[in-house]
Amino acid sequence: MNGLMGMGLVGWVVSLALGFVVGGIFFMSIKAQVEYVVEKRGPTWLLPVALYARLAFLAVVLIVLAVSVPGEKVAAALLAGLVGALVARVLISRMVKPTQPEEGRDEPE
């Protein structure tokens, strides 16, 4: 199992799934922030609150990872988690509708 960076197949799948969940929560919060603040559906003070909440969320995830995963397996766990987060990002980006062009903007022809 040394070819799998010492984590085994189950470790890779679990790290991938956890990365997908964490990335999904992170990018869904960005999508919600755009809908409620940029599109004027919510108060403007929500913008910095959402930003700092996302930063705190990622800090907690990284601290838990550093404490709970053995040192020789951290790189593999982060790699699998990153791939899961990128997959979540692609799926969430497909859910976001493109914005309508503003009336005063010049559009390329």
GROMACS .gro file of N, CA and C in nm:
model
  327
    1MET      N    1   0.081  -0.121   0.000
    1MET     CA    2   0.000   0.000   0.000
    1MET      C    3   0.085   0.127   0.000
    2ASN      N    4   0.216   0.110  -0.013
    2ASN     CA    5   0.302   0.227  -0.013
    2ASN      C    6   0.279   0.312  -0.137
    3GLY      N    7   0.227   0.253  -0.243
    3GLY     CA    8   0.198   0.327  -0.365
    3GLY      C    9   0.085   0.427  -0.347
    4LEU      N   10   0.003   0.410  -0.246
    4LEU     CA   11  -0.107   0.502  -0.219
    4LEU      C   12  -0.071   0.602  -0.109
    5MET      N   13   0.057   0.629  -0.095
    5MET     CA   14   0.110   0.724   0.004
    5MET      C   15   0.074   0.684   0.147
    6GLY      N   16   0.060   0.554   0.170
    6GLY     CA   17   0.038   0.504   0.305
    6GLY      C   18  -0.104   0.517   0.356
    7MET      N   19  -0.198   0.565   0.277
    7MET     CA   20  -0.334   0.584   0.326
    7MET      C   21  -0.426   0.469   0.295
    8GLY      N   22  -0.402   0.395   0.192
    8GLY     CA   23  -0.494   0.289   0.152
    8GLY      C   24  -0.609   0.346   0.072
    9LEU      N   25  -0.683   0.258   0.008
    9LEU     CA   26  -0.793   0.300  -0.078
    9LEU      C   27  -0.906   0.365   0.001
   10VAL      N   28  -0.936   0.311   0.118
   10VAL     CA   29  -1.044   0.366   0.201
   10VAL      C   30  -1.009   0.507   0.247
   11GLY      N   31  -0.885   0.529   0.284
   11GLY     CA   32  -0.842   0.663   0.326
   11GLY      C   33  -0.856   0.766   0.215
   12TRP      N   34  -0.821   0.725   0.094
   12TRP     CA   35  -0.834   0.815  -0.019
   12TRP      C   36  -0.980   0.849  -0.047
   13VAL      N   37  -1.066   0.748  -0.041
   13VAL     CA   38  -1.209   0.772  -0.068
   13VAL      C   39  -1.270   0.860   0.039
   14VAL      N   40  -1.235   0.835   0.165
   14VAL     CA   41  -1.288   0.917   0.275
   14VAL      C   42  -1.239   1.061   0.262
   15SER      N   43  -1.112   1.080   0.231
   15SER     CA   44  -1.058   1.215   0.214
   15SER      C   45  -1.123   1.287   0.096
   16LEU      N   46  -1.146   1.214  -0.011
   16LEU     CA   47  -1.213   1.271  -0.128
   16LEU      C   48  -1.355   1.315  -0.092
   17ALA      N   49  -1.427   1.230  -0.021
   17ALA     CA   50  -1.565   1.263   0.018
   17ALA      C   51  -1.569   1.382   0.114
   18LEU      N   52  -1.478   1.384   0.211
   18LEU     CA   53  -1.476   1.496   0.305
   18LEU      C   54  -1.437   1.627   0.234
   19GLY      N   55  -1.344   1.618   0.140
   19GLY     CA   56  -1.309   1.736   0.062
   19GLY      C   57  -1.426   1.787  -0.020
   20PHE      N   58  -1.503   1.693  -0.075
   20PHE     CA   59  -1.622   1.731  -0.151
   20PHE      C   60  -1.724   1.802  -0.062
   21VAL      N   61  -1.745   1.751   0.058
   21VAL     CA   62  -1.841   1.812   0.150
   21VAL      C   63  -1.793   1.950   0.194
   22VAL      N   64  -1.668   1.961   0.235
   22VAL     CA   65  -1.615   2.090   0.280
   22VAL      C   66  -1.614   2.190   0.166
   23GLY      N   67  -1.569   2.148   0.047
   23GLY     CA   68  -1.570   2.237  -0.069
   23GLY      C   69  -1.711   2.277  -0.108
   24GLY      N   70  -1.804   2.182  -0.099
   24GLY     CA   71  -1.943   2.214  -0.130
   24GLY      C   72  -2.001   2.318  -0.036
   25ILE      N   73  -1.975   2.304   0.093
   25ILE     CA   74  -2.023   2.403   0.190
   25ILE      C   75  -1.959   2.538   0.163
   26PHE      N   76  -1.828   2.538   0.137
   26PHE     CA   77  -1.757   2.663   0.112
   26PHE      C   78  -1.811   2.735  -0.011
   27PHE      N   79  -1.825   2.665  -0.122
   27PHE     CA   80  -1.868   2.730  -0.245
   27PHE      C   81  -2.018   2.759  -0.247
   28MET      N   82  -2.098   2.681  -0.174
   28MET     CA   83  -2.240   2.715  -0.162
   28MET      C   84  -2.258   2.844  -0.081
   29SER      N   85  -2.170   2.865   0.017
   29SER     CA   86  -2.179   2.990   0.093
   29SER      C   87  -2.143   3.110   0.004
   30ILE      N   88  -2.051   3.092  -0.088
   30ILE     CA   89  -2.019   3.200  -0.182
   30ILE      C   90  -2.139   3.227  -0.272
   31LYS      N   91  -2.204   3.121  -0.320
   31LYS     CA   92  -2.321   3.136  -0.405
   31LYS      C   93  -2.434   3.208  -0.331
   32ALA      N   94  -2.455   3.172  -0.205
   32ALA     CA   95  -2.559   3.237  -0.124
   32ALA      C   96  -2.524   3.384  -0.100
   33GLN      N   97  -2.396   3.412  -0.079
   33GLN     CA   98  -2.354   3.550  -0.057
   33GLN      C   99  -2.381   3.634  -0.181
   34VAL      N  100  -2.355   3.582  -0.297
   34VAL     CA  101  -2.380   3.655  -0.421
   34VAL      C  102  -2.529   3.681  -0.437
   35GLU      N  103  -2.610   3.581  -0.410
   35GLU     CA  104  -2.755   3.597  -0.427
   35GLU      C  105  -2.813   3.700  -0.331
   36TYR      N  106  -2.770   3.699  -0.206
   36TYR     CA  107  -2.833   3.786  -0.106
   36TYR      C  108  -2.773   3.924  -0.097
   37VAL      N  109  -2.645   3.939  -0.126
   37VAL     CA  110  -2.582   4.069  -0.108
   37VAL      C  111  -2.564   4.142  -0.240
   38VAL      N  112  -2.505   4.078  -0.338
   38VAL     CA  113  -2.477   4.146  -0.464
   38VAL      C  114  -2.605   4.177  -0.540
   39GLU      N  115  -2.700   4.083  -0.535
   39GLU     CA  116  -2.827   4.104  -0.605
   39GLU      C  117  -2.928   4.178  -0.518
   40LYS      N  118  -2.883   4.240  -0.410
   40LYS     CA  119  -2.965   4.325  -0.322
   40LYS      C  120  -3.084   4.253  -0.261
   41ARG      N  121  -3.065   4.126  -0.225
   41ARG     CA  122  -3.172   4.051  -0.158
   41ARG      C  123  -3.154   4.050  -0.007
   42GLY      N  124  -3.045   4.105   0.041
   42GLY     CA  125  -3.018   4.103   0.184
   42GLY      C  126  -2.938   4.225   0.226
   43PRO      N  127  -2.910   4.236   0.356
   43PRO     CA  128  -2.837   4.353   0.407
   43PRO      C  129  -2.690   4.350   0.364
   44THR      N  130  -2.630   4.468   0.356
   44THR     CA  131  -2.492   4.477   0.311
   44THR      C  132  -2.392   4.432   0.417
   45TRP      N  133  -2.429   4.433   0.545
   45TRP     CA  134  -2.337   4.390   0.649
   45TRP      C  135  -2.312   4.240   0.642
   46LEU      N  136  -2.392   4.169   0.565
   46LEU     CA  137  -2.376   4.025   0.553
   46LEU      C  138  -2.250   3.988   0.474
   47LEU      N  139  -2.202   4.077   0.390
   47LEU     CA  140  -2.084   4.050   0.308
   47LEU      C  141  -1.961   4.021   0.392
   48PRO      N  142  -1.919   4.110   0.484
   48PRO     CA  143  -1.801   4.076   0.565
   48PRO      C  144  -1.825   3.961   0.663
   49VAL      N  145  -1.947   3.948   0.711
   49VAL     CA  146  -1.978   3.839   0.803
   49VAL      C  147  -1.962   3.704   0.733
   50ALA      N  148  -2.012   3.695   0.612
   50ALA     CA  149  -1.999   3.570   0.536
   50ALA      C  150  -1.854   3.541   0.503
   51LEU      N  151  -1.779   3.644   0.470
   51LEU     CA  152  -1.637   3.627   0.438
   51LEU      C  153  -1.561   3.572   0.559
   52TYR      N  154  -1.580   3.634   0.675
   52TYR     CA  155  -1.508   3.588   0.795
   52TYR      C  156  -1.558   3.452   0.843
   53ALA      N  157  -1.685   3.422   0.821
   53ALA     CA  158  -1.737   3.290   0.858
   53ALA      C  159  -1.673   3.182   0.771
   54ARG      N  160  -1.655   3.209   0.643
   54ARG     CA  161  -1.588   3.112   0.556
   54ARG      C  162  -1.443   3.093   0.596
   55LEU      N  163  -1.374   3.202   0.630
   55LEU     CA  164  -1.235   3.191   0.674
   55LEU      C  165  -1.225   3.110   0.803
   56ALA      N  166  -1.315   3.134   0.897
   56ALA     CA  167  -1.315   3.059   1.023
   56ALA      C  168  -1.345   2.911   0.997
   57PHE      N  169  -1.437   2.884   0.908
   57PHE     CA  170  -1.470   2.746   0.873
   57PHE      C  171  -1.349   2.672   0.818
   58LEU      N  172  -1.277   2.735   0.725
   58LEU     CA  173  -1.158   2.671   0.670
   58LEU      C  174  -1.048   2.655   0.775
   59ALA      N  175  -1.036   2.752   0.865
   59ALA     CA  176  -0.937   2.741   0.973
   59ALA      C  177  -0.968   2.621   1.062
   60VAL      N  178  -1.093   2.603   1.097
   60VAL     CA  179  -1.133   2.489   1.180
   60VAL      C  180  -1.105   2.358   1.108
   61VAL      N  181  -1.137   2.351   0.979
   61VAL     CA  182  -1.112   2.228   0.902
   61VAL      C  183  -0.963   2.196   0.899
   62LEU      N  184  -0.879   2.297   0.875
   62LEU     CA  185  -0.735   2.273   0.870
   62LEU      C  186  -0.677   2.235   1.006
   63ILE      N  187  -0.728   2.295   1.113
   63ILE     CA  188  -0.681   2.260   1.247
   63ILE      C  189  -0.720   2.117   1.282
   64VAL      N  190  -0.843   2.079   1.252
   64VAL     CA  191  -0.886   1.941   1.278
   64VAL      C  192  -0.804   1.843   1.197
   65LEU      N  193  -0.774   1.877   1.072
   65LEU     CA  194  -0.691   1.791   0.988
   65LEU      C  195  -0.552   1.777   1.048
   66ALA      N  196  -0.493   1.886   1.092
   66ALA     CA  197  -0.357   1.882   1.147
   66ALA      C  198  -0.350   1.802   1.276
   67VAL      N  199  -0.455   1.804   1.354
   67VAL     CA  200  -0.455   1.734   1.483
   67VAL      C  201  -0.490   1.586   1.468
   68SER      N  202  -0.581   1.555   1.377
   68SER     CA  203  -0.634   1.418   1.373
   68SER      C  204  -0.562   1.324   1.276
   69VAL      N  205  -0.495   1.376   1.176
   69VAL     CA  206  -0.429   1.291   1.076
   69VAL      C  207  -0.282   1.276   1.111
   70PRO      N  208  -0.229   1.154   1.108
   70PRO     CA  209  -0.086   1.135   1.133
   70PRO      C  210  -0.001   1.213   1.032
   71GLY      N  211   0.115   1.258   1.075
   71GLY     CA  212   0.200   1.345   0.995
   71GLY      C  213   0.237   1.291   0.859
   72GLU      N  214   0.262   1.161   0.848
   72GLU     CA  215   0.304   1.107   0.719
   72GLU      C  216   0.189   1.093   0.620
   73LYS      N  217   0.065   1.112   0.665
   73LYS     CA  218  -0.050   1.097   0.577
   73LYS      C  219  -0.118   1.230   0.545
   74VAL      N  220  -0.065   1.340   0.598
   74VAL     CA  221  -0.129   1.470   0.577
   74VAL      C  222  -0.128   1.510   0.430
   75ALA      N  223  -0.016   1.490   0.362
   75ALA     CA  224  -0.007   1.529   0.221
   75ALA      C  225  -0.110   1.454   0.135
   76ALA      N  226  -0.123   1.326   0.156
   76ALA     CA  227  -0.220   1.248   0.078
   76ALA      C  228  -0.363   1.290   0.110
   77ALA      N  229  -0.391   1.315   0.238
   77ALA     CA  230  -0.526   1.358   0.277
   77ALA      C  231  -0.559   1.494   0.217
   78LEU      N  232  -0.464   1.586   0.217
   78LEU     CA  233  -0.488   1.717   0.158
   78LEU      C  234  -0.506   1.708   0.006
   79LEU      N  235  -0.428   1.622  -0.057
   79LEU     CA  236  -0.439   1.606  -0.202
   79LEU      C  237  -0.577   1.552  -0.240
   80ALA      N  238  -0.622   1.450  -0.172
   80ALA     CA  239  -0.754   1.394  -0.201
   80ALA      C  240  -0.864   1.493  -0.167
   81GLY      N  241  -0.848   1.565  -0.056
   81GLY     CA  242  -0.947   1.667  -0.019
   81GLY      C  243  -0.955   1.780  -0.119
   82LEU      N  244  -0.840   1.819  -0.173
   82LEU     CA  245  -0.838   1.925  -0.274
   82LEU      C  246  -0.910   1.881  -0.400
   83VAL      N  247  -0.890   1.758  -0.441
   83VAL     CA  248  -0.959   1.706  -0.560
   83VAL      C  249  -1.110   1.705  -0.535
   84GLY      N  250  -1.152   1.663  -0.417
   84GLY     CA  251  -1.294   1.663  -0.383
   84GLY      C  252  -1.352   1.804  -0.383
   85ALA      N  253  -1.276   1.901  -0.331
   85ALA     CA  254  -1.323   2.039  -0.330
   85ALA      C  255  -1.334   2.096  -0.471
   86LEU      N  256  -1.240   2.060  -0.558
   86LEU     CA  257  -1.247   2.107  -0.696
   86LEU      C  258  -1.366   2.047  -0.770
   87VAL      N  259  -1.396   1.922  -0.743
   87VAL     CA  260  -1.515   1.861  -0.805
   87VAL      C  261  -1.641   1.933  -0.757
   88ALA      N  262  -1.647   1.964  -0.627
   88ALA     CA  263  -1.761   2.038  -0.574
   88ALA      C  264  -1.772   2.175  -0.640
   89ARG      N  265  -1.659   2.240  -0.661
   89ARG     CA  266  -1.658   2.373  -0.724
   89ARG      C  267  -1.714   2.366  -0.866
   90VAL      N  268  -1.675   2.266  -0.941
   90VAL     CA  269  -1.725   2.252  -1.078
   90VAL      C  270  -1.875   2.228  -1.077
   91LEU      N  271  -1.922   2.142  -0.989
   91LEU     CA  272  -2.066   2.113  -0.984
   91LEU      C  273  -2.147   2.234  -0.942
   92ILE      N  274  -2.096   2.311  -0.846
   92ILE     CA  275  -2.169   2.429  -0.800
   92ILE      C  276  -2.165   2.539  -0.904
   93SER      N  277  -2.054   2.552  -0.976
   93SER     CA  278  -2.047   2.655  -1.080
   93SER      C  279  -2.147   2.628  -1.192
   94ARG      N  280  -2.181   2.504  -1.214
   94ARG     CA  281  -2.282   2.471  -1.315
   94ARG      C  282  -2.423   2.507  -1.267
   95MET      N  283  -2.442   2.521  -1.136
   95MET     CA  284  -2.572   2.557  -1.081
   95MET      C  285  -2.597   2.708  -1.090
   96VAL      N  286  -2.493   2.787  -1.100
   96VAL     CA  287  -2.507   2.932  -1.100
   96VAL      C  288  -2.546   2.979  -1.239
   97LYS      N  289  -2.653   3.059  -1.244
   97LYS     CA  290  -2.697   3.112  -1.373
   97LYS      C  291  -2.609   3.231  -1.412
   98PRO      N  292  -2.578   3.245  -1.539
   98PRO     CA  293  -2.501   3.362  -1.581
   98PRO      C  294  -2.584   3.489  -1.562
   99THR      N  295  -2.517   3.596  -1.523
   99THR     CA  296  -2.588   3.722  -1.501
   99THR      C  297  -2.625   3.786  -1.633
  100GLN      N  298  -2.734   3.860  -1.632
  100GLN     CA  299  -2.777   3.933  -1.750
  100GLN      C  300  -2.688   4.055  -1.769
  101PRO      N  301  -2.649   4.085  -1.892
  101PRO     CA  302  -2.566   4.204  -1.913
  101PRO      C  303  -2.641   4.331  -1.877
  102GLU      N  304  -2.568   4.427  -1.822
  102GLU     CA  305  -2.630   4.555  -1.787
  102GLU      C  306  -2.660   4.633  -1.914
  103GLU      N  307  -2.755   4.725  -1.904
  103GLU     CA  308  -2.798   4.798  -2.024
  103GLU      C  309  -2.690   4.892  -2.073
  104GLY      N  310  -2.611   4.951  -1.986
  104GLY     CA  311  -2.512   5.048  -2.026
  104GLY      C  312  -2.380   4.989  -2.071
  105ARG      N  313  -2.366   4.861  -2.060
  105ARG     CA  314  -2.241   4.795  -2.096
  105ARG      C  315  -2.228   4.772  -2.246
  106ASP      N  316  -2.106   4.784  -2.296
  106ASP     CA  317  -2.081   4.751  -2.436
  106ASP      C  318  -2.056   4.602  -2.447
  107GLU      N  319  -2.123   4.537  -2.536
  107GLU     CA  320  -2.106   4.394  -2.556
  107GLU      C  321  -2.024   4.371  -2.682
  108PRO      N  322  -1.933   4.274  -2.679
  108PRO     CA  323  -1.858   4.243  -2.800
  108PRO      C  324  -1.950   4.182  -2.906
  109GLU      N  325  -1.923   4.214  -3.029
  109GLU     CA  326  -2.009   4.163  -3.137
  109GLU      C  327  -1.944   4.052  -3.212
   0.00000   0.00000   0.00000
